[in-house]
Amino acid sequence: MKRRRRIGSRALTALVFLFLYAPILLLIVFSFNKGNSNIVWTGFSLDWYKSLFQNRLIMRSVYTTLLVSLLATAIATVAGTFAAIGFYSLRRRSRTVLSTVNSIPMMNADIVTGVAMCLFFVAFFTFWGDFSVWFNGVQSVVVLPERLTLGFGTLLIAHVTFNIPYVILSVGPKLRQMDKNLVDAAQDLGCTWMQAFWKVILPEIKPGIASGALTAFTMSVDDFIISYFTAGSSSSTLAMTIYGMTKKRVTPEINAVSTLLFVTVLALLVVVNLREARAERSDAERHPVSRKLTRLLDTPKGRLFRRGAGVVLAASFLIAVVLLTGATNAQPVVNVCSWGEYIDEDLITQFEEETGIIVNYQTAESNEALYSLLKSGAGDYDVVVPSDYMISQLIEEDMLAELDYGQIPNYALISERFKGLTYDPQERYTVPYAWGTVGIIYNETMVEEPITSWSALFDDRYAGNVLMFRNSRDAMATALSYLGHSLNTTDEAELREAFQLLKDAKNRGVYQSFVMDEIFQKLEGGNAAIGVYYAGDYLTMLENNEDLRFVIPEEGSNWFMDAMCVLKEAPHYEEALSWINFIASTEANLANMDYIWYASPNQEALEQYPAYYEELYGEELDQETYDIIAAPAETLDRCEAYLVLPLETRKLYNDLWTELGI
């Protein structure tokens, strides 16, 4: 009977560990896959690790992550250790109250902490701006910077703040296990408090300090949400970079970097556990050489050596941090925010090599998400790439800077039909980036007949198999088009009719989910039959699933233009203009058009792309594909561009979207 229980217990334990670690093992295995699939094994290869170390965005984020984590761990460990000792010296009631307060940040949701810290920093920077203007006005000896922004400093402060409670939690139990009389006895024998700390307290709590430091380091490396709200536009941690990479699909590069993270943390755990195990051995069991070394280090000269070595190591670490950070900050930078997988990253490297300007490139999920980020003050960007209607809103709210087109000579290469559009009729704020159309993407093996109408998005035959936009303007546009209304209608009755169409379909279970870039994995993997998205992204999906088809519905659709803009009071205006001019060149547009599958507004690039494609791939570009990339005039005639809507209509959109519960 006992044997059966023992076998059952072991089997249950094995199943639990299999459940916990099977996904990680699968990730590790496919990080060595020769192909780019996470399902089909095509052979062993280290190519993805090679690609990982050549990826400048990932390696820069690794540097930022390690620097922040090491600094935050060192500061939080020291502060948390002394705070725990302070708690220990208090009376029980006071200690209990403070311990409860210390637990709140650990129990609090990360999203609440992140938003709260972001709002605090933004409010402080506003106060600082007013104070520095006044201070600089009344004296000229010391000039304070008038503008502070989110960046490395706020990121570090945030990490230190949320790590300190974990250190206190780890050190506290070791202090409670220690005999209080030891400190008193040491002081009675002539030790000062600091000597008692080094000789008595520190040796007793070392395991707790090591555990707290390891926890702090792991939390810093792993954190995403708090970093996202406090890093600003100039700093990006590894977790933030991975999140940006997974907005469309999980690539083997992500498997490789995740494997390295897992192995690193596992190694740290092994090292710490081995150190603790050795520390628990009695002095009699130690090797003679170890005992001799211990006695030597306990002599006055040995203590002096230990302190000197500690000072040298600490100073070396701080000097290295200062030099590396200073070298990074000394270089000119430009902070760019665009969409996921919306640029050939080789262009970033090329621009940096040609100009010496570092590009901090981040992504937003949608125009509405970008707007919220800018309004909150958390996104201190130089260049943004919003869509037409959002550009109009940003201009309306005086959030964009006028461009010096004299520093953007490549603007002359932009086709005349893409200049002076409704969102920037006087050509003062923008340089077109890319354009395309919205349509229905469907899996021809999962539908009854070829799709030609928006009605498929509201059809019960496809219940649970339809993916709808997760942004109000595009989602409402599908319903408005189907109903025969203008995409720019301000008629409340028409908008409510479109809303009701979406709501009824949602309530009937037609929609599997409301998505943005998650649509890639769902449609490519055959997890949904129908989705509505952008033409260029369809061609990217087609590379991984040949059963997909694209159609611009017979009722018409939206054609859009994304353009590069510079935010008002951008901290790096000159660098922003250099970036825009570089991206507007014919060479950059050809490379970008080939990578993102969206049409270029550069007339030369648009005309030369078929020949560029043939030279690059050794085959002709078929007309159907080219027409999807750059829709012909007869197709565009059936499409409508978005215009900025009046404030009352935008508020109605928000109210309806909230009521829809997305």
XYZ file of C-alpha atoms in Angstrom:
662
model
C 0.000 0.000 0.000
C 2.798 2.421 0.946
C 4.628 1.532 -2.242
C 1.562 2.386 -4.333
C 1.226 5.731 -2.548
C 4.899 6.437 -3.128
C 4.565 5.650 -6.844
C 1.405 7.761 -7.107
C 3.063 10.676 -5.307
C 6.078 10.559 -7.616
C 3.871 10.322 -10.678
C 1.866 13.345 -9.530
C 5.063 15.304 -8.874
C 6.386 14.365 -12.322
C 3.148 15.541 -13.963
C 3.271 18.846 -12.085
C 6.864 19.491 -13.169
C 6.017 18.421 -16.724
C 3.142 20.912 -16.761
C 5.419 23.678 -15.458
C 8.471 23.084 -17.603
C 7.244 21.411 -20.813
C 6.520 24.795 -22.492
C 9.992 26.042 -21.539
C 11.628 22.865 -22.841
C 9.684 23.228 -26.091
C 10.861 26.826 -26.391
C 14.480 25.758 -25.800
C 14.275 22.962 -28.376
C 12.847 25.208 -31.099
C 15.445 27.892 -30.421
C 17.790 25.463 -32.190
C 15.370 24.813 -35.078
C 16.806 25.435 -38.536
C 13.499 26.760 -39.855
C 11.394 29.622 -38.505
C 8.514 27.411 -37.378
C 7.627 26.787 -33.747
C 5.765 23.605 -34.675
C 7.714 21.764 -37.374
C 11.301 20.642 -36.662
C 13.488 21.045 -39.740
C 16.943 20.368 -38.302
C 19.476 21.579 -35.758
C 21.025 25.018 -36.215
C 22.597 27.853 -34.219
C 21.545 30.433 -36.804
C 18.949 32.035 -34.538
C 21.529 32.620 -31.805
C 23.818 34.175 -34.401
C 20.941 36.325 -35.617
C 20.138 37.272 -32.036
C 23.617 38.644 -31.333
C 23.558 40.564 -34.611
C 20.224 42.199 -33.804
C 21.101 45.703 -32.638
C 17.690 46.367 -31.057
C 17.843 43.243 -28.915
C 21.476 43.698 -27.885
C 20.903 47.333 -26.933
C 17.907 46.342 -24.839
C 20.017 43.590 -23.202
C 22.601 46.211 -22.238
C 19.895 48.487 -20.783
C 18.272 45.593 -18.924
C 21.515 44.378 -17.351
C 22.625 47.891 -16.412
C 19.285 48.745 -14.797
C 19.016 45.351 -13.079
C 22.529 45.428 -11.618
C 22.242 49.015 -10.405
C 18.736 48.489 -9.025
C 19.804 45.261 -7.316
C 22.837 46.898 -5.673
C 20.899 49.948 -4.464
C 17.802 48.009 -3.384
C 19.894 45.386 -1.553
C 21.734 47.990 0.508
C 18.624 50.066 1.200
C 16.444 47.029 1.893
C 19.002 45.466 4.240
C 19.314 48.572 6.405
C 15.531 49.061 6.307
C 15.059 45.479 7.540
C 17.537 46.119 10.372
C 15.580 49.273 11.239
C 12.353 47.254 11.342
C 14.086 44.688 13.545
C 15.025 47.330 16.117
C 11.426 48.540 16.507
C 8.823 47.305 18.923
C 6.666 44.453 17.764
C 3.528 46.521 17.079
C 5.391 49.139 15.030
C 7.301 46.415 13.197
C 4.054 44.624 12.309
C 2.515 47.814 10.899
C 5.573 48.615 8.782
C 5.845 45.018 7.575
C 2.224 45.188 6.417
C 2.924 48.452 4.587
C 6.024 46.856 3.028
C 3.870 44.019 1.650
C 1.490 46.344 -0.192
C 3.780 47.004 -3.217
C 4.324 43.267 -3.644
C 0.606 42.518 -3.505
C -0.390 45.526 -5.577
C -1.066 44.973 -9.297
C 1.898 45.943 -11.481
C -0.370 47.958 -13.766
C -1.443 50.148 -10.829
C 2.158 50.660 -9.712
C 3.319 51.434 -13.245
C 0.571 53.955 -13.989
C 0.958 55.580 -10.565
C 4.706 56.030 -11.005
C 4.235 57.373 -14.534
C 1.725 59.962 -13.312
C 4.001 60.890 -10.416
C 6.989 61.472 -12.699
C 4.918 63.480 -15.192
C 3.508 65.655 -12.382
C 6.976 66.160 -10.890
C 8.436 67.109 -14.281
C 5.682 69.699 -14.747
C 6.455 71.193 -11.334
C 10.175 71.066 -12.080
C 9.700 72.923 -15.377
C 7.873 75.792 -13.646
C 10.382 75.866 -10.793
C 13.457 75.841 -13.046
C 12.080 78.694 -15.177
C 11.578 80.766 -12.020
C 14.937 79.758 -10.549
C 16.882 80.523 -13.731
C 15.083 83.862 -13.960
C 16.156 85.088 -10.508
C 19.834 84.078 -10.763
C 22.377 83.066 -13.400
C 25.063 81.272 -11.367
C 23.458 77.842 -11.624
C 21.295 77.044 -14.657
C 18.830 74.234 -14.094
C 17.506 72.185 -17.016
C 13.982 73.324 -17.754
C 12.790 70.030 -19.151
C 13.004 66.592 -17.601
C 11.701 63.502 -19.371
C 11.102 59.834 -18.708
C 14.198 57.798 -19.439
C 16.940 55.744 -17.854
C 16.796 57.671 -14.567
C 13.072 57.168 -14.013
C 13.377 53.534 -15.079
C 16.108 52.951 -12.486
C 14.148 54.712 -9.730
C 11.107 52.589 -10.514
C 13.094 49.343 -10.352
C 14.752 50.306 -7.070
C 11.354 51.200 -5.612
C 9.620 47.920 -6.381
C 12.682 45.815 -5.467
C 13.275 47.138 -1.934
C 10.221 45.358 -0.397
C 11.484 41.993 -1.694
C 14.871 42.522 -0.060
C 13.217 43.483 3.253
C 11.040 40.380 3.036
C 14.109 38.152 2.514
C 16.337 39.712 5.192
C 13.635 40.048 7.869
C 13.308 36.315 8.754
C 17.096 35.965 9.139
C 17.132 38.855 11.592
C 14.302 37.292 13.604
C 16.234 33.998 13.759
C 19.302 35.767 15.149
C 19.890 35.899 18.915
C 19.407 39.536 19.976
C 21.923 39.096 22.770
C 24.771 38.641 20.278
C 24.795 42.325 19.321
C 24.586 43.429 22.955
C 27.401 41.052 23.880
C 29.592 42.377 21.072
C 28.997 45.962 22.171
C 29.697 45.033 25.799
C 33.062 43.702 24.645
C 33.915 47.079 23.116
C 32.539 46.882 19.584
C 30.945 49.905 18.053
C 27.569 49.405 16.415
C 29.160 49.353 12.953
C 31.734 46.782 14.094
C 28.913 44.689 15.550
C 27.114 44.971 12.238
C 30.112 43.701 10.227
C 31.158 41.027 12.734
C 27.840 39.761 14.082
C 24.771 40.861 12.140
C 26.071 40.601 8.579
C 27.348 36.993 8.847
C 23.997 35.938 10.316
C 21.858 37.531 7.598
C 24.078 36.876 4.574
C 21.791 34.131 3.179
C 18.821 36.503 3.372
C 20.754 39.284 1.656
C 21.845 36.924 -1.121
C 18.274 35.672 -1.554
C 16.908 39.226 -1.622
C 19.522 40.337 -4.152
C 18.744 37.378 -6.415
C 15.013 38.097 -6.185
C 15.584 41.776 -6.937
C 17.754 40.981 -9.942
C 15.263 38.452 -11.304
C 12.343 40.839 -10.829
C 14.215 43.618 -12.642
C 15.156 41.429 -15.591
C 11.628 40.053 -15.854
C 9.635 43.267 -15.348
C 7.650 44.633 -18.271
C 4.616 46.608 -17.098
C 6.324 49.021 -14.694
C 9.201 49.480 -17.156
C 6.740 50.188 -19.969
C 5.213 53.114 -18.070
C 8.452 54.602 -16.725
C 11.106 54.005 -19.422
C 9.997 56.779 -21.760
C 11.095 56.800 -25.367
C 14.871 56.668 -24.919
C 15.171 53.401 -22.979
C 13.861 49.955 -23.783
C 14.356 46.854 -21.650
C 14.561 43.337 -23.025
C 11.021 42.553 -21.869
C 9.717 45.616 -23.744
C 11.630 44.640 -26.877
C 10.327 41.064 -26.757
C 6.791 42.373 -26.328
C 7.242 44.554 -29.402
C 8.570 41.577 -31.368
C 5.641 39.335 -30.393
C 2.969 41.767 -31.565
C 2.875 39.927 -34.880
C 4.449 36.526 -34.322
C 6.862 34.667 -32.069
C 10.134 34.272 -33.975
C 12.962 31.855 -33.172
C 15.049 34.879 -32.120
C 12.653 35.304 -29.201
C 13.068 31.596 -28.395
C 16.845 32.100 -28.348
C 16.833 35.130 -26.050
C 14.250 33.481 -23.757
C 16.454 30.381 -23.544
C 19.446 32.475 -22.540
C 17.375 34.250 -19.881
C 16.141 30.942 -18.455
C 19.641 29.445 -18.357
C 21.027 32.593 -16.684
C 18.415 32.593 -13.924
C 18.838 28.835 -13.433
C 22.619 29.276 -13.100
C 22.112 32.040 -10.526
C 19.817 29.803 -8.486
C 22.334 26.953 -8.572
C 25.178 29.252 -7.487
C 23.189 30.752 -4.608
C 22.011 27.343 -3.377
C 25.539 25.938 -3.510
C 26.857 28.920 -1.553
C 24.193 28.489 1.110
C 24.909 24.767 1.353
C 28.616 25.407 1.836
C 27.960 28.121 4.391
C 26.011 25.666 6.542
C 28.951 23.297 6.878
C 30.827 23.437 10.150
C 34.326 24.877 10.275
C 35.721 21.453 11.151
C 34.552 20.033 7.832
C 36.273 22.683 5.761
C 39.410 21.996 3.821
C 42.655 22.968 5.649
C 43.486 25.484 2.943
C 40.064 27.062 3.402
C 40.561 27.310 7.183
C 44.005 28.832 6.710
C 42.642 31.381 4.228
C 39.819 32.247 6.644
C 42.279 32.840 9.503
C 44.464 34.948 7.218
C 41.543 37.150 6.200
C 40.648 37.634 9.866
C 44.004 39.292 10.615
C 44.252 43.124 10.533
C 46.038 42.968 7.178
C 43.434 40.538 5.862
C 40.577 42.793 6.941
C 42.314 45.735 5.292
C 42.690 43.677 2.109
C 39.011 42.710 2.117
C 37.869 46.276 2.580
C 40.261 47.534 -0.062
C 39.159 44.872 -2.521
C 35.520 45.725 -1.854
C 36.144 49.423 -2.405
C 38.090 48.750 -5.616
C 35.376 46.470 -7.009
C 32.603 48.908 -6.117
C 34.533 51.846 -7.571
C 35.326 49.897 -10.741
C 31.685 48.995 -11.185
C 30.512 52.592 -10.670
C 33.200 54.000 -12.985
C 32.274 51.484 -15.688
C 28.587 52.396 -15.349
C 29.316 56.132 -15.492
C 31.627 55.784 -18.487
C 29.268 53.511 -20.425
C 26.219 55.633 -19.618
C 28.101 58.838 -20.402
C 29.322 57.448 -23.706
C 25.770 56.483 -24.619
C 24.297 59.832 -23.579
C 27.020 61.769 -25.414
C 25.890 60.420 -28.779
C 23.115 62.226 -30.668
C 19.854 60.290 -30.641
C 16.428 60.318 -32.233
C 13.403 58.706 -30.582
C 10.978 57.128 -33.063
C 7.579 55.525 -32.487
C 5.906 53.586 -35.294
C 4.002 50.309 -35.766
C 5.174 46.724 -35.280
C 7.276 45.252 -38.137
C 6.812 48.461 -40.095
C 10.434 49.078 -41.027
C 13.386 47.152 -42.404
C 15.674 47.189 -39.357
C 18.738 47.213 -41.602
C 17.762 50.796 -42.410
C 18.173 51.730 -38.744
C 21.679 50.301 -38.709
C 22.510 52.026 -41.995
C 21.259 55.389 -40.714
C 23.285 55.063 -37.505
C 26.453 54.200 -39.429
C 26.010 57.082 -41.889
C 25.082 59.787 -39.380
C 26.345 58.642 -35.981
C 22.840 59.239 -34.601
C 21.444 56.488 -32.352
C 17.859 55.475 -33.119
C 15.612 54.512 -30.194
C 12.809 52.723 -32.024
C 9.589 51.753 -30.254
C 6.161 50.656 -31.438
C 2.520 51.381 -30.626
C -0.445 49.081 -31.134
C -2.843 51.562 -32.727
C -3.391 55.249 -33.406
C -5.566 55.479 -30.318
C -2.896 53.823 -28.159
C -0.276 56.229 -29.537
C -2.519 59.213 -28.804
C -3.084 58.064 -25.214
C 0.656 57.614 -24.764
C 1.397 61.119 -26.038
C -1.349 62.752 -23.970
C -0.168 61.031 -20.783
C 3.310 62.496 -21.226
C 4.889 59.031 -21.052
C 6.061 59.044 -24.677
C 8.786 61.639 -25.164
C 9.281 60.884 -28.862
C 10.797 62.965 -31.631
C 9.256 61.262 -34.676
C 5.889 59.503 -34.770
C 4.170 57.795 -37.713
C 0.401 58.139 -37.178
C -2.313 57.621 -39.782
C -4.125 60.375 -41.660
C -7.055 61.033 -39.309
C -4.860 60.950 -36.210
C -2.463 63.433 -37.820
C -5.366 65.844 -38.252
C -6.266 65.466 -34.593
C -2.672 66.040 -33.470
C -2.492 69.189 -35.624
C -5.828 70.347 -34.257
C -4.533 69.975 -30.703
C -1.253 71.770 -31.540
C 0.900 68.725 -30.776
C 3.046 68.725 -33.930
C 5.982 70.916 -34.942
C 6.217 72.542 -38.340
C 8.921 70.925 -40.473
C 11.858 72.695 -42.057
C 11.538 71.135 -45.511
C 14.839 72.754 -46.485
C 16.493 70.047 -44.370
C 14.379 67.337 -46.049
C 15.446 67.519 -49.724
C 14.064 64.020 -50.369
C 10.577 65.415 -49.866
C 10.798 66.418 -53.538
C 10.705 62.686 -54.401
C 7.223 62.248 -52.912
C 4.544 61.837 -55.574
C 2.393 64.919 -56.054
C -0.794 62.884 -55.516
C 0.318 62.230 -51.929
C 1.077 65.863 -51.104
C -1.369 68.375 -49.702
C -3.843 65.705 -48.590
C -6.731 66.581 -46.288
C -4.835 65.852 -43.085
C -2.085 68.381 -43.977
C -3.390 70.525 -46.854
C -0.729 73.220 -46.519
C 2.181 70.712 -46.308
C 3.568 72.018 -43.033
C 3.737 69.042 -40.677
C 4.236 65.743 -42.486
C 6.240 63.615 -44.888
C 4.339 60.543 -46.202
C 5.740 57.179 -45.066
C 3.558 54.447 -46.606
C -0.002 53.876 -47.809
C -2.348 50.961 -48.299
C -5.881 49.630 -48.067
C -8.068 47.729 -45.607
C -9.793 44.524 -46.630
C -10.950 41.072 -45.591
C -8.427 38.258 -45.219
C -9.943 34.781 -45.279
C -8.857 31.149 -45.407
C -10.376 29.677 -48.567
C -10.407 26.166 -47.042
C -12.543 27.348 -44.104
C -15.310 29.276 -45.890
C -18.174 28.041 -48.068
C -17.553 30.419 -50.982
C -15.245 33.272 -51.983
C -15.947 36.353 -49.881
C -16.824 39.591 -51.661
C -18.812 41.596 -49.098
C -18.488 43.007 -45.570
C -21.537 40.875 -44.725
C -19.175 37.975 -43.958
C -18.115 39.826 -40.787
C -21.681 39.683 -39.447
C -22.705 36.243 -40.768
C -23.766 33.559 -38.261
C -22.355 30.869 -40.573
C -18.889 31.892 -39.436
C -19.699 32.304 -35.740
C -16.589 31.952 -33.593
C -14.336 32.191 -36.613
C -14.259 35.951 -37.304
C -11.600 38.398 -36.077
C -12.600 42.056 -35.726
C -10.439 45.169 -35.255
C -9.664 46.166 -31.683
C -9.850 49.882 -32.421
C -13.038 51.871 -32.707
C -12.425 53.760 -35.948
C -11.578 50.709 -38.078
C -14.201 48.463 -36.485
C -16.980 51.022 -36.969
C -15.780 51.582 -40.546
C -16.527 47.957 -41.477
C -20.126 48.331 -40.294
C -20.557 51.772 -41.859
C -19.295 50.480 -45.216
C -21.645 47.496 -45.106
C -24.591 49.793 -44.333
C -23.651 52.134 -47.166
C -22.728 55.087 -44.945
C -19.686 57.339 -45.249
C -16.683 56.356 -43.117
C -16.573 59.980 -41.985
C -20.238 60.358 -41.090
C -21.096 62.520 -38.108
C -24.763 61.487 -38.109
C -25.479 59.984 -34.691
C -28.268 57.755 -36.024
C -25.944 56.215 -38.632
C -23.195 55.686 -36.057
C -25.583 54.020 -33.629
C -26.896 51.794 -36.433
C -23.330 50.673 -37.183
C -22.635 50.167 -33.488
C -25.763 48.026 -33.095
C -24.633 45.846 -36.015
C -21.296 45.209 -34.271
C -22.934 44.668 -30.885
C -25.479 42.159 -32.188
C -22.762 40.180 -33.982
C -20.660 40.178 -30.816
C -23.585 39.020 -28.673
C -24.384 36.215 -31.157
C -20.823 34.930 -30.865
C -19.805 35.770 -34.428
C -16.495 37.239 -33.274
C -13.843 34.941 -31.935
C -12.004 37.984 -30.593
C -11.170 41.628 -31.219
C -7.523 41.839 -32.271
C -4.759 43.933 -33.707
C -1.431 42.295 -34.528
C -2.508 39.049 -32.824
C -4.331 38.386 -36.082
C -1.063 37.189 -37.621
C -0.709 34.055 -35.531
C -4.436 33.314 -35.598
C -4.844 33.461 -39.388
C -1.455 31.967 -40.212
C -2.134 29.029 -37.878
C -5.646 28.406 -39.215
C -7.203 29.299 -35.858
C -9.753 31.599 -37.478
C -11.411 31.678 -40.890
C -11.929 35.407 -41.471
C -10.279 38.603 -40.328
C -10.223 42.249 -41.322
C -6.827 43.898 -41.621
C -4.379 45.767 -43.836
C -3.291 44.695 -47.320
C 0.451 44.777 -46.669
C 0.099 42.569 -43.611
C -1.897 40.064 -45.662
C 1.130 39.540 -47.933
C 3.279 38.908 -44.867
C 0.781 36.304 -43.616
C 0.608 34.706 -47.063
C 4.275 33.727 -46.758
C 3.306 31.367 -43.915
C -0.133 30.232 -45.075
C -0.859 29.891 -48.797
C -4.572 29.251 -48.160
C -5.190 32.903 -47.266
C -6.892 35.299 -49.675
C -7.459 39.071 -49.651
C -10.393 41.097 -50.962
C -11.510 44.698 -50.842
C -15.290 44.281 -50.421
C -17.653 45.406 -53.142
C -19.168 48.057 -50.853
C -15.804 49.843 -50.689
C -13.265 50.290 -47.913
C -10.692 52.604 -46.366
C -7.403 53.643 -47.939
C -4.935 55.178 -45.545
C -1.710 57.130 -45.463
C 0.786 56.947 -42.615
C 3.130 59.914 -42.405
C 6.185 60.956 -40.403
C 5.670 63.882 -38.030
C 7.806 65.641 -35.431
C 6.231 66.354 -32.074
C 6.158 69.894 -30.793
C 9.122 70.634 -28.489
C 10.811 67.424 -29.650
C 14.121 67.164 -27.757
C 16.053 66.189 -30.923
C 14.516 68.245 -33.735
C 17.559 68.322 -36.053
C 18.123 64.585 -35.677
C 14.429 63.997 -36.374
C 14.685 65.845 -39.688
C 17.775 63.806 -40.613
C 15.862 60.591 -39.934
C 12.834 61.698 -41.989
C 15.031 62.733 -44.926
C 16.842 59.382 -44.847
C 13.625 57.349 -44.778
C 12.140 59.447 -47.606
C 14.987 58.510 -49.995
C 14.352 56.196 -52.936
C 16.807 53.551 -51.666
C 15.195 53.426 -48.222
C 11.694 53.311 -49.720
C 12.593 50.405 -52.002
C 14.045 48.382 -49.116
C 11.127 49.280 -46.866
C 8.503 48.509 -49.495
C 10.016 45.071 -49.994
C 10.083 44.414 -46.240
C 6.685 45.721 -45.102
C 4.683 45.126 -48.340
C 3.093 48.576 -48.183
C 3.157 51.033 -51.066
C 5.741 53.795 -51.094
C 4.726 57.440 -51.592
C 8.111 57.974 -53.280
C 7.337 58.132 -57.013
C 10.695 56.675 -58.081
C 10.438 53.782 -55.634
C 6.870 53.042 -56.667
C 7.889 52.823 -60.330
C 11.150 50.951 -59.756
C 9.878 48.333 -57.292
C 8.910 45.602 -59.823
C 12.406 45.752 -61.357
C 13.952 45.924 -57.856
C 11.992 42.811 -56.865
C 13.045 40.893 -59.961
C 16.704 41.771 -59.446
C 16.548 40.820 -55.760
C 14.660 37.518 -56.090
C 15.368 36.490 -59.687
C 11.693 36.325 -60.635
C 9.017 38.714 -61.806
C 6.586 40.307 -59.400
C 3.108 39.140 -60.412
C 0.559 41.866 -61.099
C -1.953 40.595 -58.528
C 0.581 40.998 -55.723
C 1.606 44.442 -56.933
C -2.048 45.539 -57.078
C -2.503 44.459 -53.456
C 0.573 46.446 -52.421
C -0.295 49.535 -54.476
C -4.002 49.484 -55.223
C -4.805 50.759 -58.753
C -6.851 53.892 -59.328
C -10.111 52.010 -59.979
C -9.789 50.304 -56.591
C -8.957 53.520 -54.755
C -12.026 55.125 -56.337
C -14.149 52.692 -54.290
C -12.266 53.535 -51.098
C -12.512 56.479 -48.732
C -9.805 58.085 -46.601
C -10.485 58.919 -42.980
C -10.967 62.543 -41.957
C -10.606 63.850 -38.438
C -14.031 63.849 -36.785
C -15.506 66.640 -34.651
C -14.901 66.438 -30.922
C -18.534 65.494 -30.219
C -18.350 62.595 -32.706
C -15.042 61.362 -31.254
C -16.652 61.367 -27.809
C -19.587 59.381 -29.179
C -17.128 56.854 -30.669
C -15.473 56.448 -27.260
C -18.824 56.040 -25.480
C -20.045 53.448 -27.965
C -16.750 51.555 -27.837
C -16.895 51.483 -24.046
C -20.472 50.214 -24.224
C -19.339 47.472 -26.590
C -17.050 46.276 -23.793
C -13.791 45.784 -25.687
